[in-house]
């Protein structure tokens, strides 16, 4: 089954404790992104990747890191989480560029609470 | 800067009736619009799209209308079914690999 998976689905952590949210897709997609969803703000892109070892900032990259060492995986790293990073996070992948109207396939989401 | 706006946070309709979800945008250069649907505890899934060279696109019970002069698009669901209850996001391409998303409209279809 074609899908994007994220782990963990739910996470409660404390300020400053490094964490990683994993994302994996099995569709051989070139393009991957991370979004966060906050009430009243819709989805906002954090980082995206256009290929292995090629990543770039989205709209809200502060406090986040990403890596793309393999085509299928795109982990999101919070080196020192803060309460304002409490949010719902989605990983997405696509065959082509979202800017060209290409459909993005989203993971199920990771709900993060930073205390 | 909210370039794609969904001004109605929620909408309730009776099963079998028409649901109309609205979206306004500010940038006349957008050349593509998409609608995504999201169920609780799941990620958004693509529903339907429309190119700016068209004013209508239909897929089964779902039709999207685009009014470029008004910078407005709408998603019509006819007939509405309880399984359509979800949050609907409109979106427009932004940059190379990004989208402007609206804030979403929660549709509840009452059996």
Short mmCIF file of C-alpha atoms in Angstrom, two decimals:
data_model
loop_
_atom_site.label_atom_id
_atom_site.label_comp_id
_atom_site.label_asym_id
_atom_site.label_seq_id
_atom_site.Cartn_x
_atom_site.Cartn_y
_atom_site.Cartn_z
CA UNK A 1 0.00 0.00 0.00
CA UNK A 2 1.34 3.42 -1.00
CA UNK A 3 1.73 5.48 2.11
CA UNK A 4 3.62 7.99 4.20
CA UNK A 5 4.30 6.89 7.75
CA UNK A 6 5.28 8.98 10.74
CA UNK A 7 6.48 8.00 14.18
CA UNK A 8 5.64 8.60 16.89
CA UNK A 9 2.00 9.59 16.46
CA UNK A 10 1.83 11.24 19.86
CA UNK A 11 4.65 12.64 21.96
CA UNK A 12 4.85 14.54 25.22
CA UNK A 13 8.25 15.93 26.08
CA UNK A 14 9.90 18.63 28.15
CA UNK A 15 11.63 21.81 27.09
CA UNK A 16 15.16 21.25 25.82
CA UNK A 17 15.02 17.48 25.36
CA UNK A 18 16.09 16.65 21.82
CA UNK A 19 13.64 14.62 19.78
CA UNK A 20 13.26 13.22 16.29
CA UNK A 21 10.07 12.55 14.37
CA UNK A 22 10.59 10.04 11.61
CA UNK A 23 8.92 10.09 8.22
CA UNK A 24 9.09 7.43 5.55
CA UNK A 25 7.41 7.04 2.15
CA UNK A 26 7.26 3.97 -0.07
CA UNK A 27 6.26 5.68 -3.33
CA UNK A 28 9.77 6.56 -4.55
CA UNK A 29 8.86 10.25 -4.43
CA UNK A 30 11.55 12.85 -5.01
CA UNK A 31 9.92 15.61 -2.99
CA UNK A 32 9.18 15.62 0.72
CA UNK A 33 8.03 18.29 3.16
CA UNK A 34 7.24 18.91 6.78
CA UNK A 35 4.28 21.04 7.82
CA UNK A 36 2.87 22.12 11.14
CA UNK A 37 -0.80 22.81 11.72
CA UNK A 38 -1.89 25.29 14.36
CA UNK A 39 -5.38 26.57 15.16
CA UNK A 40 -6.37 29.51 12.99
CA UNK A 41 -3.22 29.26 10.86
CA UNK A 42 -3.75 26.31 8.54
CA UNK A 43 -0.74 24.26 7.51
CA UNK A 44 2.64 25.97 7.25
CA UNK A 45 5.70 24.43 5.71
CA UNK A 46 8.76 23.96 7.92
CA UNK A 47 11.30 22.42 5.52
CA UNK A 48 11.23 20.63 2.23
CA UNK A 49 13.54 18.40 0.23
CA UNK A 50 13.78 18.02 -3.52
CA UNK A 51 16.14 15.05 -3.49
CA UNK A 52 18.67 13.20 -1.38
CA UNK A 53 20.94 15.69 0.39
CA UNK A 54 18.91 18.63 -0.98
CA UNK A 55 16.86 20.47 1.62
CA UNK A 56 15.59 24.02 1.99
CA UNK A 57 13.69 26.16 4.44
CA UNK A 58 9.97 26.64 4.29
CA UNK A 59 7.99 29.33 6.06
CA UNK A 60 8.70 28.46 9.69
CA UNK A 61 12.10 26.69 9.91
CA UNK A 62 13.32 28.21 13.19
CA UNK A 63 14.05 25.59 15.83
CA UNK A 64 13.95 22.65 13.42
CA UNK A 65 16.45 20.60 11.46
CA UNK A 66 15.97 18.01 8.75
CA UNK A 67 18.09 15.56 6.84
CA UNK A 68 17.59 13.53 3.67
CA UNK A 69 20.20 10.82 3.56
CA UNK A 70 17.93 8.33 1.82
CA UNK A 71 15.18 8.99 -0.68
CA UNK A 72 12.47 7.37 1.41
CA UNK A 73 13.23 9.01 4.79
CA UNK A 74 12.94 12.60 5.90
CA UNK A 75 13.26 12.96 9.70
CA UNK A 76 12.39 16.17 11.54
CA UNK A 77 14.71 17.04 14.41
CA UNK A 78 13.98 19.38 17.28
CA UNK A 79 17.34 19.98 18.96
CA UNK A 80 15.94 21.92 21.90
CA UNK A 81 12.14 21.88 21.85
CA UNK A 82 10.21 24.79 23.31
CA UNK A 83 6.52 25.11 24.23
CA UNK A 84 5.81 27.15 21.08
CA UNK A 85 6.64 24.03 19.06
CA UNK A 86 3.61 22.30 20.51
CA UNK A 87 1.68 21.52 17.36
CA UNK A 88 0.39 18.90 14.95
CA UNK A 89 3.06 17.90 12.44
CA UNK A 90 2.58 16.39 9.02
CA UNK A 91 5.08 14.89 6.65
CA UNK A 92 4.22 14.89 2.95
CA UNK A 93 5.69 13.55 -0.25
CA UNK A 94 5.01 14.06 -3.95
CA UNK A 95 6.21 12.84 -7.30
CA UNK A 96 6.61 16.36 -8.61
CA UNK A 97 6.73 19.89 -7.31
CA UNK A 98 3.85 21.12 -5.17
CA UNK A 99 4.38 24.46 -6.91
CA UNK A 100 3.29 22.82 -10.16
CA UNK A 101 0.08 21.62 -8.56
CA UNK A 102 1.37 18.11 -7.98
CA UNK A 103 -0.64 16.16 -5.40
CA UNK A 104 1.02 15.80 -2.03
CA UNK A 105 0.52 12.65 0.03
CA UNK A 106 0.40 13.30 3.75
CA UNK A 107 1.31 11.14 6.68
CA UNK A 108 -1.16 10.63 9.54
CA UNK A 109 0.35 13.36 11.70
CA UNK A 110 2.35 13.58 14.92
CA UNK A 111 0.83 15.46 17.82
CA UNK A 112 3.60 17.00 19.93
CA UNK A 113 3.22 18.59 23.35
CA UNK A 114 6.25 20.37 24.80
CA UNK A 115 5.96 21.13 28.51
CA UNK B 1 0.07 37.03 5.12
CA UNK B 2 -2.98 34.87 4.55
CA UNK B 3 -3.19 34.74 0.77
CA UNK B 4 -5.77 31.95 0.81
CA UNK B 5 -8.70 32.48 3.15
CA UNK B 6 -11.54 30.32 4.31
CA UNK B 7 -13.80 32.60 6.29
CA UNK B 8 -16.24 29.97 7.50
CA UNK B 9 -14.70 27.76 10.17
CA UNK B 10 -17.65 25.40 10.16
CA UNK B 11 -20.68 24.36 8.13
CA UNK B 12 -23.55 21.97 8.89
CA UNK B 13 -25.83 20.53 6.24
CA UNK B 14 -28.47 17.82 6.12
CA UNK B 15 -27.66 14.56 4.40
CA UNK B 16 -28.68 14.69 0.74
CA UNK B 17 -28.46 18.46 0.48
CA UNK B 18 -25.73 20.51 -1.16
CA UNK B 19 -22.64 21.59 0.76
CA UNK B 20 -20.87 24.71 -0.47
CA UNK B 21 -17.44 25.50 0.92
CA UNK B 22 -15.86 28.81 0.01
CA UNK B 23 -12.33 30.06 -0.41
CA UNK B 24 -10.99 33.51 -1.31
CA UNK B 25 -7.52 34.39 -2.48
CA UNK B 26 -5.58 37.59 -2.93
CA UNK B 27 -2.93 36.76 -5.53
CA UNK B 28 -4.22 36.86 -9.11
CA UNK B 29 -1.08 35.06 -10.27
CA UNK B 30 -2.12 31.73 -8.73
CA UNK B 31 -2.55 29.29 -11.60
CA UNK B 32 -3.75 26.25 -9.73
CA UNK B 33 -5.96 25.53 -6.76
CA UNK B 34 -6.42 22.34 -4.79
CA UNK B 35 -8.84 21.07 -2.16
CA UNK B 36 -7.74 18.66 0.53
CA UNK B 37 -9.95 16.77 2.93
CA UNK B 38 -8.92 15.79 6.44
CA UNK B 39 -10.52 13.32 8.81
CA UNK B 40 -9.64 13.33 12.53
CA UNK B 41 -6.37 11.58 13.36
CA UNK B 42 -5.44 11.35 9.67
CA UNK B 43 -3.41 13.46 7.31
CA UNK B 44 -5.00 15.60 4.58
CA UNK B 45 -5.85 13.77 1.37
CA UNK B 46 -6.16 15.33 -2.05
CA UNK B 47 -9.75 15.77 -3.21
CA UNK B 48 -9.95 17.84 -6.38
CA UNK B 49 -8.09 20.61 -8.18
CA UNK B 50 -8.71 23.26 -10.78
CA UNK B 51 -6.45 25.10 -13.18
CA UNK B 52 -6.88 28.84 -13.54
CA UNK B 53 -7.66 28.38 -17.22
CA UNK B 54 -10.89 26.64 -16.25
CA UNK B 55 -13.89 27.85 -14.33
CA UNK B 56 -15.23 24.45 -13.33
CA UNK B 57 -13.94 20.98 -12.59
CA UNK B 58 -16.13 18.06 -11.66
CA UNK B 59 -15.37 14.69 -10.12
CA UNK B 60 -18.39 12.67 -9.16
CA UNK B 61 -20.24 14.42 -6.36
CA UNK B 62 -17.56 17.08 -6.06
CA UNK B 63 -17.37 20.19 -8.23
CA UNK B 64 -15.04 23.13 -7.83
CA UNK B 65 -15.92 26.49 -9.33
CA UNK B 66 -13.42 29.26 -9.93
CA UNK B 67 -14.37 32.92 -10.31
CA UNK B 68 -11.14 34.70 -11.23
CA UNK B 69 -12.61 38.18 -11.32
CA UNK B 70 -13.82 37.77 -7.75
CA UNK B 71 -10.73 35.78 -6.69
CA UNK B 72 -13.06 33.19 -5.26
CA UNK B 73 -13.44 29.45 -5.51
CA UNK B 74 -16.01 27.14 -4.08
CA UNK B 75 -16.36 23.41 -3.56
CA UNK B 76 -19.81 21.93 -4.06
CA UNK B 77 -20.70 18.50 -2.71
CA UNK B 78 -23.95 17.07 -4.05
CA UNK B 79 -25.54 15.12 -2.48
CA UNK B 80 -23.81 15.44 0.87
CA UNK B 81 -23.24 12.23 2.81
CA UNK B 82 -22.32 11.66 6.48
CA UNK B 83 -18.95 10.30 5.35
CA UNK B 84 -18.18 13.74 3.91
CA UNK B 85 -17.93 15.13 7.44
CA UNK B 86 -14.35 16.35 7.65
CA UNK B 87 -12.21 19.48 7.54
CA UNK B 88 -11.69 20.85 4.05
CA UNK B 89 -8.68 22.95 3.11
CA UNK B 90 -8.22 24.96 -0.05
CA UNK B 91 -4.66 25.54 -1.18
CA UNK B 92 -2.64 27.29 -3.88
CA UNK B 93 0.93 26.61 -5.01
CA UNK B 94 3.63 28.77 -3.49
CA UNK B 95 7.26 28.72 -4.56
CA UNK B 96 8.87 25.54 -5.79
CA UNK B 97 7.47 22.99 -3.40
CA UNK B 98 5.10 24.75 -1.04
CA UNK B 99 1.43 25.56 -0.76
CA UNK B 100 -0.60 28.34 0.78
CA UNK B 101 -3.26 26.59 2.83
CA UNK B 102 -6.47 28.12 4.05
CA UNK B 103 -7.40 27.65 7.69
CA UNK B 104 -9.97 25.00 6.87
CA UNK B 105 -13.75 24.58 7.10
CA UNK B 106 -15.21 21.82 9.25
CA UNK B 107 -18.15 20.24 7.44
CA UNK B 108 -20.70 18.27 9.41
CA UNK B 109 -23.29 16.33 7.45
CA UNK B 110 -26.27 15.51 9.64
CA UNK B 111 -27.97 12.17 8.92
#
